[in-house]
Tab-separated table of C-alpha atoms in Angstrom:
chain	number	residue	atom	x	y	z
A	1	UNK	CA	-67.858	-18.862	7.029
A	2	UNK	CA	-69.327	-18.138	3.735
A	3	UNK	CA	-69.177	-14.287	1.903
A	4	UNK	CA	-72.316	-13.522	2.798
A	5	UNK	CA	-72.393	-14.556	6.463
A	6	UNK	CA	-69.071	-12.669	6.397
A	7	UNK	CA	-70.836	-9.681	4.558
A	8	UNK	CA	-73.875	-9.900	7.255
A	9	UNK	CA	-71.258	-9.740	10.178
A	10	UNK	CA	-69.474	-6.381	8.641
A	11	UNK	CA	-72.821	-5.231	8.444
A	12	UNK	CA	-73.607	-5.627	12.035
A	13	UNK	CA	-70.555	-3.885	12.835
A	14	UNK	CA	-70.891	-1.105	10.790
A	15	UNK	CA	-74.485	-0.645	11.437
A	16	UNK	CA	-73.888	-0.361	15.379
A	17	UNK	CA	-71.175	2.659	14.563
A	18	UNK	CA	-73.628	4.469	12.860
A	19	UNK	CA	-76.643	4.037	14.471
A	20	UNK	CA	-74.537	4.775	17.788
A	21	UNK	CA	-72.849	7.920	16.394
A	22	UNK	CA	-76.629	9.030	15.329
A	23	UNK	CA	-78.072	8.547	18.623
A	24	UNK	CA	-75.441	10.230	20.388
A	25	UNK	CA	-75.298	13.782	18.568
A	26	UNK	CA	-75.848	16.933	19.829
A	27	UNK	CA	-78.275	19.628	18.395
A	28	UNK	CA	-75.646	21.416	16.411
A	29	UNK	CA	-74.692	17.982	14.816
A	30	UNK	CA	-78.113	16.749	14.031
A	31	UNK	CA	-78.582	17.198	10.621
A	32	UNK	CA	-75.592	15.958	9.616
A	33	UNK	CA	-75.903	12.666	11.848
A	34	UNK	CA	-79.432	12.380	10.562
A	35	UNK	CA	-78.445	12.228	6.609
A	36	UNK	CA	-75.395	10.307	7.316
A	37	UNK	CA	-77.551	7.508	8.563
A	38	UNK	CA	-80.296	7.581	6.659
A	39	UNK	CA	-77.846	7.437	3.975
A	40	UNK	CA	-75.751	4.664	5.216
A	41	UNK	CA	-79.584	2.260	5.424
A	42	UNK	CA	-80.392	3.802	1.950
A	43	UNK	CA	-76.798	2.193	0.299
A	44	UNK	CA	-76.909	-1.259	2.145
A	45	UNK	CA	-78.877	-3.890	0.245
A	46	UNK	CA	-79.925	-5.564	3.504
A	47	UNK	CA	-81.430	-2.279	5.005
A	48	UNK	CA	-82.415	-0.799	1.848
A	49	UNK	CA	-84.651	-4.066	1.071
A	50	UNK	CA	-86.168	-3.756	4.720
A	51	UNK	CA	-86.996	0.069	4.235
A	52	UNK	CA	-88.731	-0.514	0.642
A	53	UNK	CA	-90.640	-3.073	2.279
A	54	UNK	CA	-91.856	-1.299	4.591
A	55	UNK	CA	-92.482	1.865	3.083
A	56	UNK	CA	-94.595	-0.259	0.232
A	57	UNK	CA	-96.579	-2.593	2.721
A	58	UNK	CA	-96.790	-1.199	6.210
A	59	UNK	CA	-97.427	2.346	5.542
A	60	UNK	CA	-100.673	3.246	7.382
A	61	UNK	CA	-103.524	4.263	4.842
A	62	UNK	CA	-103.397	7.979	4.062
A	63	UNK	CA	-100.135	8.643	5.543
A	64	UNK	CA	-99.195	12.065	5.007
A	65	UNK	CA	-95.441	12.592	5.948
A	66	UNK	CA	-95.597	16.528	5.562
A	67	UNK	CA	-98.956	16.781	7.032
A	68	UNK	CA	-97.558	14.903	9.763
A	69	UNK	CA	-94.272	17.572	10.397
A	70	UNK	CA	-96.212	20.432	9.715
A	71	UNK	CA	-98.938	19.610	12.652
A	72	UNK	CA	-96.063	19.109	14.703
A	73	UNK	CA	-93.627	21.727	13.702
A	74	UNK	CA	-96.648	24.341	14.302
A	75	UNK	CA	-98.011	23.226	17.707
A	76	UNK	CA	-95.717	23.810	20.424
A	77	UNK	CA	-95.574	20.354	22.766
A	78	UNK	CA	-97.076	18.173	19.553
A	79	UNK	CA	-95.063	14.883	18.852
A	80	UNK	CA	-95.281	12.415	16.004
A	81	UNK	CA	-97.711	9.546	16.571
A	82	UNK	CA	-96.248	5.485	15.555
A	83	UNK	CA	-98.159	3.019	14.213
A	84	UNK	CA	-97.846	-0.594	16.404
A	85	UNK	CA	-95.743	-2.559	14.616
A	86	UNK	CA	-91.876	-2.532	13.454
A	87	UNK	CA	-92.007	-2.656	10.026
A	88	UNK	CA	-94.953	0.192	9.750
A	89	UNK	CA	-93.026	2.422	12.940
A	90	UNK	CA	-90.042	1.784	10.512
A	91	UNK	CA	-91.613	3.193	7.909
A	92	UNK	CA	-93.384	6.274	8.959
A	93	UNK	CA	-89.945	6.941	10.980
A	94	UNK	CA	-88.000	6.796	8.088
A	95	UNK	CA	-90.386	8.949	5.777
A	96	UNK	CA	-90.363	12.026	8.362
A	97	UNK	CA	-86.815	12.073	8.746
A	98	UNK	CA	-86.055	12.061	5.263
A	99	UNK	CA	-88.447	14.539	5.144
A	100	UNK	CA	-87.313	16.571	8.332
A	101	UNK	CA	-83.716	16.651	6.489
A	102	UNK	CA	-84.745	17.383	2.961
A	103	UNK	CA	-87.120	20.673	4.807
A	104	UNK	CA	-84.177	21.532	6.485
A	105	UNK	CA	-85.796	21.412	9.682
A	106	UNK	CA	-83.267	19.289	11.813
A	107	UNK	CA	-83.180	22.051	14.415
A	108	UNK	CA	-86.868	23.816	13.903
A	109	UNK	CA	-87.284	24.575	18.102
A	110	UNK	CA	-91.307	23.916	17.871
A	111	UNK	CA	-90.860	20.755	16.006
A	112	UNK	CA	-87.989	19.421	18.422
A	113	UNK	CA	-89.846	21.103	21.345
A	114	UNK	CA	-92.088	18.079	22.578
A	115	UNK	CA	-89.286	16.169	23.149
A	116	UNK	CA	-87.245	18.447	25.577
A	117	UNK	CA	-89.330	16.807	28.587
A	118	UNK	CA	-89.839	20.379	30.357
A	119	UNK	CA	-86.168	21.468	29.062
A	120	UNK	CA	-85.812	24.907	26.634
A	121	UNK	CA	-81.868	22.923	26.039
A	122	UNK	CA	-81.538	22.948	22.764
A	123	UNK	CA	-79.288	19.519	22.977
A	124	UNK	CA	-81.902	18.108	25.787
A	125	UNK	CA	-84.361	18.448	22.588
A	126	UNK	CA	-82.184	16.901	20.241
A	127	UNK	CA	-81.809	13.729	22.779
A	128	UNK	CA	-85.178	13.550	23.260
A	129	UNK	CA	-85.899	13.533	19.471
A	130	UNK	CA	-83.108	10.815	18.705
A	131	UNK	CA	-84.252	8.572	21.715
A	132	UNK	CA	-88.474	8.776	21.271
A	133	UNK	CA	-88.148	8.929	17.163
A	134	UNK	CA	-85.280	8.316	15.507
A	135	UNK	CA	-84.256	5.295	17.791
A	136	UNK	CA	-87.622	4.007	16.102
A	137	UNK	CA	-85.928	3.553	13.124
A	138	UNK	CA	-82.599	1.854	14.893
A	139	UNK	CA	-84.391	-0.620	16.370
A	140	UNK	CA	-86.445	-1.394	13.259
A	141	UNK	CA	-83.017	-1.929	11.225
A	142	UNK	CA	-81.306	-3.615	13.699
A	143	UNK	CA	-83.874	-5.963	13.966
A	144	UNK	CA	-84.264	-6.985	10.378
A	145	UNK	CA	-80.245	-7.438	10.124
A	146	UNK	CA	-80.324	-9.620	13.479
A	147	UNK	CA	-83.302	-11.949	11.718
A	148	UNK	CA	-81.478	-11.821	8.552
A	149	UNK	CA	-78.489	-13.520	10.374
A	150	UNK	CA	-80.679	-16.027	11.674
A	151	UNK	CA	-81.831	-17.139	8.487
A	152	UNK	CA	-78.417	-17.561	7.235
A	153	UNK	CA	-77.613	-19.640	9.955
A	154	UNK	CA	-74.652	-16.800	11.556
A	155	UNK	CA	-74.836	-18.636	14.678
A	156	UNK	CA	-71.948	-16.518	16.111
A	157	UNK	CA	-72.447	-13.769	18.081
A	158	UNK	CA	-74.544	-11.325	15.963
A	159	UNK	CA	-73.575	-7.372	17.314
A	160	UNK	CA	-76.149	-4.515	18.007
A	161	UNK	CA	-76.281	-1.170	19.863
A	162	UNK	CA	-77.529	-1.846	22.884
A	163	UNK	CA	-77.123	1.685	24.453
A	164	UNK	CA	-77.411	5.049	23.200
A	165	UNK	CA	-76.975	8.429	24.798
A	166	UNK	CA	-74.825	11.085	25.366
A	167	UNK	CA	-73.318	9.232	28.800
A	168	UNK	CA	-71.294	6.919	26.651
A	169	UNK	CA	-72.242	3.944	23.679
A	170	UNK	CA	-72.008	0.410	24.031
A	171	UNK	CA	-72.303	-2.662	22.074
A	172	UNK	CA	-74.101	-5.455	22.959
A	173	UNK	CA	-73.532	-9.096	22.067
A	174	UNK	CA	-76.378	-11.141	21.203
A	175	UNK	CA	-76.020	-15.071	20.825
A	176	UNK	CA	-78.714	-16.897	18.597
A	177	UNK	CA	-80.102	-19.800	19.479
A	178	UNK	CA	-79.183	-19.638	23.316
A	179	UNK	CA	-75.748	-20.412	22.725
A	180	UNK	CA	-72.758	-18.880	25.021
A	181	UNK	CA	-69.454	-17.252	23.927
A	182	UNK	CA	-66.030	-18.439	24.843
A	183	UNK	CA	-62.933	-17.614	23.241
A	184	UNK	CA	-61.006	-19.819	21.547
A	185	UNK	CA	-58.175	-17.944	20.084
A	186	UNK	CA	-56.741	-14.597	20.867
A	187	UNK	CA	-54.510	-13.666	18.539
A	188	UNK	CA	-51.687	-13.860	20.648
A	189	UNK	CA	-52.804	-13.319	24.034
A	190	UNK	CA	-53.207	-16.231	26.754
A	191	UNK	CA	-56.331	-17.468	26.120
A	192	UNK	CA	-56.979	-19.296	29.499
A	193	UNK	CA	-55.491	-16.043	31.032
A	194	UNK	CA	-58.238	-14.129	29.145
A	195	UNK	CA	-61.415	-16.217	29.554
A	196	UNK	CA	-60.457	-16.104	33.321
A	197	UNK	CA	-60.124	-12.217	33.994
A	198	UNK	CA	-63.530	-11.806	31.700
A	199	UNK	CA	-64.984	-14.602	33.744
A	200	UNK	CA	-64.291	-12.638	37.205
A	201	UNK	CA	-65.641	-9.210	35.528
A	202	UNK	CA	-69.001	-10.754	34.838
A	203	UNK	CA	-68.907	-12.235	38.231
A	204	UNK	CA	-68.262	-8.555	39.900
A	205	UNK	CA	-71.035	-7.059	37.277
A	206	UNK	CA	-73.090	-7.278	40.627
A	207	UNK	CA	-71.304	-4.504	42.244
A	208	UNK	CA	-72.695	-2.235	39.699
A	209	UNK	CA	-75.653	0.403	39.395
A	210	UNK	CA	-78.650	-1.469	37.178
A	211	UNK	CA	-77.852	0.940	34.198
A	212	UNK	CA	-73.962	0.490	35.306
A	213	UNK	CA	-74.237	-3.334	34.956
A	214	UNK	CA	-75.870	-2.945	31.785
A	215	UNK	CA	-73.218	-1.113	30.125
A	216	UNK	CA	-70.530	-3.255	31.289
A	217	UNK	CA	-72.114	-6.483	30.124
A	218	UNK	CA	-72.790	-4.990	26.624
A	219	UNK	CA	-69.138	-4.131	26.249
A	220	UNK	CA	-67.537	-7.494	27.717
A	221	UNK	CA	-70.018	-9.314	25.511
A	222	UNK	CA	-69.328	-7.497	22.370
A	223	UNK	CA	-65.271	-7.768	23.364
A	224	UNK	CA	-66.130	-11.326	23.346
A	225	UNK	CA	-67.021	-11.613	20.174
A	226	UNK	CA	-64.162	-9.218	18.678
A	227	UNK	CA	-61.913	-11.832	20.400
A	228	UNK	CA	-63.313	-14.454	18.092
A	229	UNK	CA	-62.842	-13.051	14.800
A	230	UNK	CA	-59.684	-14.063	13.603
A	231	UNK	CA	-58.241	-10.409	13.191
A	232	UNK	CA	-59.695	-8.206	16.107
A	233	UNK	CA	-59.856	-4.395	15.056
A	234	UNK	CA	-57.793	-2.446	17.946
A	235	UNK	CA	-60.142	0.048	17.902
A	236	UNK	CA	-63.316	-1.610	18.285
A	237	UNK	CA	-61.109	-3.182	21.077
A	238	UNK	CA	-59.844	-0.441	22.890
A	239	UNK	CA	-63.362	1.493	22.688
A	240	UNK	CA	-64.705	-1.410	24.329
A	241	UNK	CA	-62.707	-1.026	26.888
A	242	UNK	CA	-62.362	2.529	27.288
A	243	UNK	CA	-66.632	1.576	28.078
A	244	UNK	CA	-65.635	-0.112	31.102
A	245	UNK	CA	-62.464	1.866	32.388
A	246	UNK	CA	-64.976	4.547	32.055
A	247	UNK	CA	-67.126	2.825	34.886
A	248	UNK	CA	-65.811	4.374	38.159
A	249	UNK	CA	-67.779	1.912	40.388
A	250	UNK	CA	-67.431	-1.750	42.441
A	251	UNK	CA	-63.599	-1.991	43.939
A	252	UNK	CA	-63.280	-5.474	42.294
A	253	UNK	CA	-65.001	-4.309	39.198
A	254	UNK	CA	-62.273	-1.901	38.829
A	255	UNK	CA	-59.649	-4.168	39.577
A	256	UNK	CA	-60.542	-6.376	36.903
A	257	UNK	CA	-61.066	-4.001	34.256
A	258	UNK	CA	-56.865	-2.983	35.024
A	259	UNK	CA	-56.262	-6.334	34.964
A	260	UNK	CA	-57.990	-6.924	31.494
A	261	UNK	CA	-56.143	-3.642	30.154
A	262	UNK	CA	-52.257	-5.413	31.232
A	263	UNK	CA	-53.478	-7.967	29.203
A	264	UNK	CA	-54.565	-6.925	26.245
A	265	UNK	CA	-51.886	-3.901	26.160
A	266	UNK	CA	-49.663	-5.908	23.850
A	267	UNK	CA	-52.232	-5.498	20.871
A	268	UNK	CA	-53.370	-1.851	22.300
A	269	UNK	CA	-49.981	-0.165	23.203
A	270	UNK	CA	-51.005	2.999	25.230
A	271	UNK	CA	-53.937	1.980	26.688
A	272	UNK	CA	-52.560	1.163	30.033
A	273	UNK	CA	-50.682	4.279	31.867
């Protein structure tokens, strides 16, 4: 694999860790999840190029960003309209939360308000902000790194966040091109031993809740595709599967987590016990 494939792949990575640690913050946390995000896209040439893009091109005519906070920040119940594409949702998203962070207005109650869904919570509003605005902006990034990938031909498993919210994060495993994942190497675990347990936890994913099942598929995938890197990072690892120990639900399901945790202990001492 190249440097820049390799490059696009530590991207990924690092991308999901943000994006997930952004979407899962609390209202006293906001504004510093908010600029730590906005300046991870800002120092990433990938992400930056995407953003400048789409500030310069899919901007809708007129756009006012402080015109925009102000109507809602003064109206009780008001939330921020989107244009219909990516790149110009992108865009508008991006400019109001810059904007949001530079006014100091992270935690403003009226402008957070419309997103409590009936709540007065202060961190029910700062979920519903992060899921109906600044997931926007996620999803917009994530996106042009993913297509990026395909143009370079990273026909590996490409990672993105998959699931936000406070009940736990996830990462999912995408494969371009339709292709499947099986591992080839494990860095010293049994491989056939390994591609059997994760075999029989997909096959119990139907014991699971819908949302459940989602989850759990995310994380196996993504553990997948740690497993094929040629030096997995233990704690990418073990919070993958800390995602599905964390999924009391489905007696074989259960089972076959445990199972997985014996063995891949060897590279995560303390994780079973």
């Amino acid at each position: 694999m190249d440097s820049e494939k390799i490059e696009l792949r530590k991207l990924l990575f690092k991308h999901s860790a943000e994006a997930s640690n952004l979407l899962r913050s609390d209202y006293n946390d906001l504004n510093t999840a908010l600029t730590r995000y906005l300046n991870f896209i800002d120092g990433q040439p990938v992400t930056r190029a995407f953003i400048e893009d789409c500030v310069a091109n899919h901007l809708p005519s007129g756009f006012d960003k402080n015109a925009e906070i102000d109507k809602v920040n003064s109206d009780p119940y008001t939330i921020f309209n989107f244009p219909p594409s990516c790149e110009g949702e992108s865009a508008v998203t991006y400019l109001v939360l810059k904007a949001i962070v530079d006014r100091k207005l992270c935690q403003s109650f009226h402008l957070l308000l419309g997103y409590a869904h009936g709540s007065r919570k202060y961190d029910d509003m700062a979920e519903g902000f992060l899921n109906d605005v600044a997931r926007r902006l996620v999803n917009g990034v994530n996106q042009a790194i993913t297509l990026k990938g395909i143009e370079l031909g990273l026909d590996e498993s490409v990672t993105q966040v998959n699931n936000f919210g406070n009940s736990g994060a996830a990462i999912a495993s995408q494969t371009t091109n339709g292709s499947s994942t099986t591992i080839n190497q494990s860095n010293g675990i049994d491989v056939n031993a390994l591609n059997d347990i994760i075999g029989k936890l997909e096959s119990s994913l139907h014991e699971l809740s819908s949302e459940n099942r989602t989850i759990a598929a995310d994380a196996i995938a993504a553990m997948k595709d740690v497993f094929e890197t040629p030096q997995p990072k233990p704690s990418i690892l073990k919070s993958l599967w800390n995602t599905l120990k964390g999924i009391n639900e489905g007696a074989t399901f259960i089972e076959n987590v445990t199972k997985l945790g014996v063995l891949i202990a060897p590279i995560l001492p303390g994780i079973i016990g």
